[in-house]
Coordinates of C-alpha atoms in Angstrom, one line a residue:
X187 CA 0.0 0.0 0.0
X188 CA 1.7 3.1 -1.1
X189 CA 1.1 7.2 0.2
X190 CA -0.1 8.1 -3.3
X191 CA -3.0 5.6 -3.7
X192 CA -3.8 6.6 -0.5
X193 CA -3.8 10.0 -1.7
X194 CA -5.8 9.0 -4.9
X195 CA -8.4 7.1 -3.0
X196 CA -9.1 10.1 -0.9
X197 CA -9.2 12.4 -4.0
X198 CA -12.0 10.1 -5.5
X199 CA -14.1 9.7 -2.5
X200 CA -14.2 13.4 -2.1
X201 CA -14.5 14.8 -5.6
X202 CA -17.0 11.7 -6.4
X203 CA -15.3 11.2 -9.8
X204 CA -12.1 9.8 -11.5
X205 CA -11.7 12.3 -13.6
X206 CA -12.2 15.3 -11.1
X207 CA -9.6 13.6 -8.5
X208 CA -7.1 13.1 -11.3
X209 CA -7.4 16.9 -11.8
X210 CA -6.8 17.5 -8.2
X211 CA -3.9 15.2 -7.6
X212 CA -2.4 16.9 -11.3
X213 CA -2.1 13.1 -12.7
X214 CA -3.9 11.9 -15.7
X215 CA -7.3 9.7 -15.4
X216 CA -5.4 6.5 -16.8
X217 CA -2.5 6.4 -14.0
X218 CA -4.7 7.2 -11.2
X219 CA -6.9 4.3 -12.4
X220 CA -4.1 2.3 -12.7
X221 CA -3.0 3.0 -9.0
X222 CA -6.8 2.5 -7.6
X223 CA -6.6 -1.0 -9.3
X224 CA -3.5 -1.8 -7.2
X225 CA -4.3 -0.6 -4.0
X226 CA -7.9 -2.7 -4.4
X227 CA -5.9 -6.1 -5.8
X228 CA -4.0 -5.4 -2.7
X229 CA -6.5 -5.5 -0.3
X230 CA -8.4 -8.1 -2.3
X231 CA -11.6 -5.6 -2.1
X232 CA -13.3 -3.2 -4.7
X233 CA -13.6 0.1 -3.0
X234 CA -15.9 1.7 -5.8
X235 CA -18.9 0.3 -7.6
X236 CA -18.6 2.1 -11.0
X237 CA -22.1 2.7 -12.5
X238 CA -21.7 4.1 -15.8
X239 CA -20.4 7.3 -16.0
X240 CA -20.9 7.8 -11.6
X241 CA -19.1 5.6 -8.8
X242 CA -20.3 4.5 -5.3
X243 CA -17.8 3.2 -2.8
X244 CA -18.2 0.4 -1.2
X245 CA -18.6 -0.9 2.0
X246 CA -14.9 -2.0 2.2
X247 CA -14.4 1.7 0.9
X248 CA -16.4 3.7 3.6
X249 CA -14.1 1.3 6.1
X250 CA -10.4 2.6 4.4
X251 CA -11.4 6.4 4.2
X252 CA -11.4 7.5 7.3
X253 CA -8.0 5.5 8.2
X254 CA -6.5 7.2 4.9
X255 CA -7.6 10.2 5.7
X256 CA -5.5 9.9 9.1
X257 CA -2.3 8.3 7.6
X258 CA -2.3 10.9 5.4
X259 CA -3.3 14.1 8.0
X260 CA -0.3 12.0 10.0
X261 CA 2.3 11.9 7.6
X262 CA 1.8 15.8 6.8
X263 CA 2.3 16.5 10.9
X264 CA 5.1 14.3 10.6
X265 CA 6.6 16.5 7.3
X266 CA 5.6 19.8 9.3
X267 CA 7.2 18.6 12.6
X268 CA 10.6 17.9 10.5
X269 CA 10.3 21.1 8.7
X270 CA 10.1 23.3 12.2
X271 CA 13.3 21.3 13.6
X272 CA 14.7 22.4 10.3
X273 CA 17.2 25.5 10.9
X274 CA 16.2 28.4 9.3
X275 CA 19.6 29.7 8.3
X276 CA 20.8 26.5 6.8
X277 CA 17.6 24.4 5.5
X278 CA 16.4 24.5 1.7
X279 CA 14.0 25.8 0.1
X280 CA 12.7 24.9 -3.5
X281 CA 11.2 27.8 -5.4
X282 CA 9.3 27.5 -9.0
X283 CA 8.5 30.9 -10.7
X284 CA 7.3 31.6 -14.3
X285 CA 9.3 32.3 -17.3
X286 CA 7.3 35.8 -17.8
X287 CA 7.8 37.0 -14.2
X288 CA 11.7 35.1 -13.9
X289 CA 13.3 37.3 -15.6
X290 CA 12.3 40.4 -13.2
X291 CA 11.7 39.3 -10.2
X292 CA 13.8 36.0 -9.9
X293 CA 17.7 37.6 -9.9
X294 CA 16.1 40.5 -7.5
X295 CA 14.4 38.2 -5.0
X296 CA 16.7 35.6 -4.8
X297 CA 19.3 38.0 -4.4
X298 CA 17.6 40.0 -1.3
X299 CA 16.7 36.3 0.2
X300 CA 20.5 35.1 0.3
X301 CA 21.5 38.3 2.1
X302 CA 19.0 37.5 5.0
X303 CA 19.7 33.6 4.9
X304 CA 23.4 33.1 3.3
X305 CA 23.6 29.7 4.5
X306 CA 20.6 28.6 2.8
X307 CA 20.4 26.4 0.0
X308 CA 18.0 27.3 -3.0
X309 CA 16.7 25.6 -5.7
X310 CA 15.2 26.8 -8.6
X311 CA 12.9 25.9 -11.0
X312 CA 11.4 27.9 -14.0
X313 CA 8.7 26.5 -15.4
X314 CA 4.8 27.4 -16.8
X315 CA 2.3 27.0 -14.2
X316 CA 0.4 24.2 -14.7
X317 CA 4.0 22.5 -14.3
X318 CA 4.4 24.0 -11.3
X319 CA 1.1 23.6 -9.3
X320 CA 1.8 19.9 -10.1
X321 CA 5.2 20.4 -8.2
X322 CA 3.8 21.8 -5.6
X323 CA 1.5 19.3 -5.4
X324 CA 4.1 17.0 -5.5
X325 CA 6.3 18.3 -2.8
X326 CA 8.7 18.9 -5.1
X327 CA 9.0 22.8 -4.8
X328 CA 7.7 24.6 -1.8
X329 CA 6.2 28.2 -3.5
X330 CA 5.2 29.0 -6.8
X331 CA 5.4 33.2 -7.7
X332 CA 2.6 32.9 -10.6
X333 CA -0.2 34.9 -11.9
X334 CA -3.9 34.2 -11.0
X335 CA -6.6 32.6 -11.4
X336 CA -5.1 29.3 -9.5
X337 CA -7.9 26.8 -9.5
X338 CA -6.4 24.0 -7.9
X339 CA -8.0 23.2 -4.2
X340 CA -4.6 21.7 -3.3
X341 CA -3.3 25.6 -3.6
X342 CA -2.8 28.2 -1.4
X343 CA -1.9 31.3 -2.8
X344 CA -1.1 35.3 -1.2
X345 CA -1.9 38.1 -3.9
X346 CA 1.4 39.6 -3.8
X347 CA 0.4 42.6 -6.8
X348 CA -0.7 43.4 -9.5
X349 CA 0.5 44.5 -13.1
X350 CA -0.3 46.3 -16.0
X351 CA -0.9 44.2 -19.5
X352 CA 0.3 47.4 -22.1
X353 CA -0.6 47.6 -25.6
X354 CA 3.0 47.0 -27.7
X355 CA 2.9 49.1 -30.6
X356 CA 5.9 49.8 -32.9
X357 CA 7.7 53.2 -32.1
X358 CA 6.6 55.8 -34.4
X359 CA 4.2 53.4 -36.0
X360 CA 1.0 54.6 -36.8
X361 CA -0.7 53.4 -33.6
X362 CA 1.8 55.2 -31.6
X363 CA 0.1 58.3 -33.1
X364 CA -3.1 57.5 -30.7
X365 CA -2.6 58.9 -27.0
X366 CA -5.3 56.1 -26.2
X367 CA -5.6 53.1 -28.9
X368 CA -9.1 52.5 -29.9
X369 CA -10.6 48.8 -29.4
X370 CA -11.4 49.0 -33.3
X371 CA -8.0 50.0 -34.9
X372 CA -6.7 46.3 -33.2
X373 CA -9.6 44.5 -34.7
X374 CA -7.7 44.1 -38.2
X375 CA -4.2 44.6 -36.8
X376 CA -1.4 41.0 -37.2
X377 CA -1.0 39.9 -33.1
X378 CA 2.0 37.9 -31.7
X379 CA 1.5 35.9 -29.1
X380 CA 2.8 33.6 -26.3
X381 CA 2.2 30.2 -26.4
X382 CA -1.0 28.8 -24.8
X383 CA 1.2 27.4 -22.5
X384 CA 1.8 30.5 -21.1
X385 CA -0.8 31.2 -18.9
X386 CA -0.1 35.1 -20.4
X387 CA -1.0 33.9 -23.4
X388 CA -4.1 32.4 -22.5
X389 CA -5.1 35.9 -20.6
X390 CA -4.2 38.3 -23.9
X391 CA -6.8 35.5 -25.5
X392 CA -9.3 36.2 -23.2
X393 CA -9.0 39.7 -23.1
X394 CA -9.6 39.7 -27.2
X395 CA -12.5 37.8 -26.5
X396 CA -13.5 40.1 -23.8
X397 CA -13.1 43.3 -26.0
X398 CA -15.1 41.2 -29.2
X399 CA -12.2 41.5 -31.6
X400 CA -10.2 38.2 -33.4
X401 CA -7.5 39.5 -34.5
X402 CA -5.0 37.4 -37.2
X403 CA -2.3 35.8 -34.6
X404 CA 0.9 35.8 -37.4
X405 CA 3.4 34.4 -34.8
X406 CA 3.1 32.7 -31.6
X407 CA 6.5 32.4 -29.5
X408 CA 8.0 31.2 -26.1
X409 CA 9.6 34.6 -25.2
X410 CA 8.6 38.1 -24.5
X411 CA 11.7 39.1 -25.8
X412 CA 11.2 37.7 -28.9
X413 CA 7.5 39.5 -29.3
X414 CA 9.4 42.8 -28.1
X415 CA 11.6 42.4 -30.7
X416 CA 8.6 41.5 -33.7
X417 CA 7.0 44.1 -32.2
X418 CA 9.7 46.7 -33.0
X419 CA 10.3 45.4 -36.6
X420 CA 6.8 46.3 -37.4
X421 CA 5.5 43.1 -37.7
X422 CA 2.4 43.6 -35.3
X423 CA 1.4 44.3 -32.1
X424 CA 1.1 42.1 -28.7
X425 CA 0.4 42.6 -24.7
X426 CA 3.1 43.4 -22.7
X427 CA 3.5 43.0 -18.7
X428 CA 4.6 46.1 -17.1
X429 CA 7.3 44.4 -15.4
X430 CA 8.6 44.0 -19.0
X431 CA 7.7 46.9 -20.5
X432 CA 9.2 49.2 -17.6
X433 CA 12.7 47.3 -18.5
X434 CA 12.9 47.8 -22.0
X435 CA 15.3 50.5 -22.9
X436 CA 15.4 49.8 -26.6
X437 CA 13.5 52.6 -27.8
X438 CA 11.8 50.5 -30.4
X439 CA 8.7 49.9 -28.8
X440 CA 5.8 52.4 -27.6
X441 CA 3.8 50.9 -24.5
X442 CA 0.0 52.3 -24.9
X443 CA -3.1 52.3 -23.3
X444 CA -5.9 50.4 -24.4
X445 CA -9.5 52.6 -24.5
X446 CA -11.4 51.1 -22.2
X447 CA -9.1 49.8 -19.5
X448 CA -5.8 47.9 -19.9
X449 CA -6.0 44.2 -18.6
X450 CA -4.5 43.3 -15.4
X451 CA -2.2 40.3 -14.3
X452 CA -2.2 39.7 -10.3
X453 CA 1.0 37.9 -9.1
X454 CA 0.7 35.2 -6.5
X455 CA 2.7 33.7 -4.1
X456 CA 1.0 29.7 -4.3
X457 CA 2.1 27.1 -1.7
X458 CA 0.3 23.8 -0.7
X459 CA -2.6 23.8 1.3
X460 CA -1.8 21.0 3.1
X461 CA 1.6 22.0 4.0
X462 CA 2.3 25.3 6.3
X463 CA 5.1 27.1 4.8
X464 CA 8.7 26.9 6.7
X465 CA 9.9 30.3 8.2
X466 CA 12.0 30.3 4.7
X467 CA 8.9 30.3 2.3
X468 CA 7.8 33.0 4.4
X469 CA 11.1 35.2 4.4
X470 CA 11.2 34.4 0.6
X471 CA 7.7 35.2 -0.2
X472 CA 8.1 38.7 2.0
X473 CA 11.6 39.5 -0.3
X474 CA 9.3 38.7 -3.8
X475 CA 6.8 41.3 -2.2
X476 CA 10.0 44.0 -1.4
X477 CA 11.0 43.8 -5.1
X478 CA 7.2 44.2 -6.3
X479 CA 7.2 47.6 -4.0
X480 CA 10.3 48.5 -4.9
X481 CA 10.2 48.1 -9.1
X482 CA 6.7 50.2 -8.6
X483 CA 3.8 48.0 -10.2
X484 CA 1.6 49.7 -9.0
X485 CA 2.6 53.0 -10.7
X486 CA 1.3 53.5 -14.3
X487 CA 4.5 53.7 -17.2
X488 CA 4.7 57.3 -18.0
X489 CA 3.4 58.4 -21.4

């Protein structure tokens, strides 16, 4: 009998469905299956009566949950106990941050955290954030800096900020003419995009859709960098995070406001529910929030 099917069993029994407790424990319907299938050959008992597309559990199922439940609710005191005998000027801490945010806030926060805790070992991991909610989920990094919405039950998350999504026009172009860019001159205009991946991406989309405009996507790319630089070549336009924006010093690029109101990106702190954060997450999470104040994101780019 192993922690995870454990873990899986409980999932099911609460969410009432394979599916949605595959979702939970970030593992796909086929492997959790896989793993119920074990535990039950194990224990020579079916714990769920599948009928058709719903499940009951079973007798021998109502027996295990509560006594997962509390090897489960055990084994987490037992992780938090080890954690707070853990010093907190020489323990580890295993941080995962997004590849949109890294480049602004990762250098400055990590660099502010290691003057507080120089003994401390860190660990890094860059990553888009469905990666990284499964790590946390995982135990495998202990906070995420990501954008919102997180809808994972598994999460916590602290709303650290917010940012600024700016229009990226080409400088001198003729949308850098308008003081205030009109929803309609974008309907028509050639967009570069992130990849869906990118859970920026995925909020530029949705803004579009928002607005009512679908306009022609003529390059999609892994890099804000890379749309900065199609951006100031003419090629089209994009959404830029302010972080980004406030840090280009090319000159190529005009950063506009969109009539209406520019979308906004909140920035997140996410750590497990089920695990309290060590006296490190805390100190690192407080240094992500000291850059944020300090880099201004709350302060519109000047015109």
């Amino acid at each position: 009998m192993e922690i995870h099917q454990l873990r899986y069993f409980v999932a099911i029994a609460e969410t009432g469905g394979f599916s949605r407790a595959a979702r939970r424990c970030c593992v796909s319907q086929p492997s959790l299956s896989q793993q119920i299938m074990k535990l039950e050959d194990e224990l020579g008992k079916k714990l769920f009566d599948r009928l058709g597309r719903s499940i009951a559990m079973t007798d021998a199922g109502k027996a295990l949950l509560p006594r997962a439940k509390r090897i489960l609710r055990d084994l987490q005191e037992a992780r938090n106990a080890v954690d707070q005998e853990v010093d907190d000027e020489t323990g580890q801490i295993n941080i995962g941050i997004i590849p949109t945010m890294a480049p602004f806030l990762l250098q400055r926060s990590v660099a502010a955290f290691q003057k507080i805790h120089p003994e401390a070992t860190i660990s890094l991991s860059e990553d888009m954030t469905h990666r990284l909610i499964e790590q946390l989920v995982q135990a495998e990094i202990d906070v995420g800096i990501m954008s919102l919405p997180i809808d994972n039950n598994l999460i916590d998350y602290e709303e650290l900020g917010s940012e600024i999504l700016y229009l990226a026009v080409a400088k001198n172009g003729p949308l850098d003419a308008q003081p205030v860019v009109s929803i309609d001159s974008l309907a028509d205009e050639p967009f570069i995009m992130l990849h869906e991946a990118h859970c920026l991406g995925d909020q530029i989309q949705n803004f579009c859709y928002s607005r009512k405009i679908s306009p022609p996507v003529i390059c999609k790319t892994a890099q804000i960098s890379t749309v900065q630089g199609c951006v100031a070549k003419g090629l089209g336009v994009s959404m830029i995070p302010q972080m980004a924006a406030r840090e280009d010093d090319s000159g190529l690029v005009a950063y506009k406001t969109i009539e209406g109101e520019n979308p906004i990106r909140a920035i997140a702190a996410a750590t497990h529910s089920g695990r309290a954060p060590s006296k490190l997450v805390r100190s690192y999470i407080e240094c992500v929030q000291g850059v944020l104040d300090r880099i201004g994101t709350k302060d519109r780019l000047s015109a």
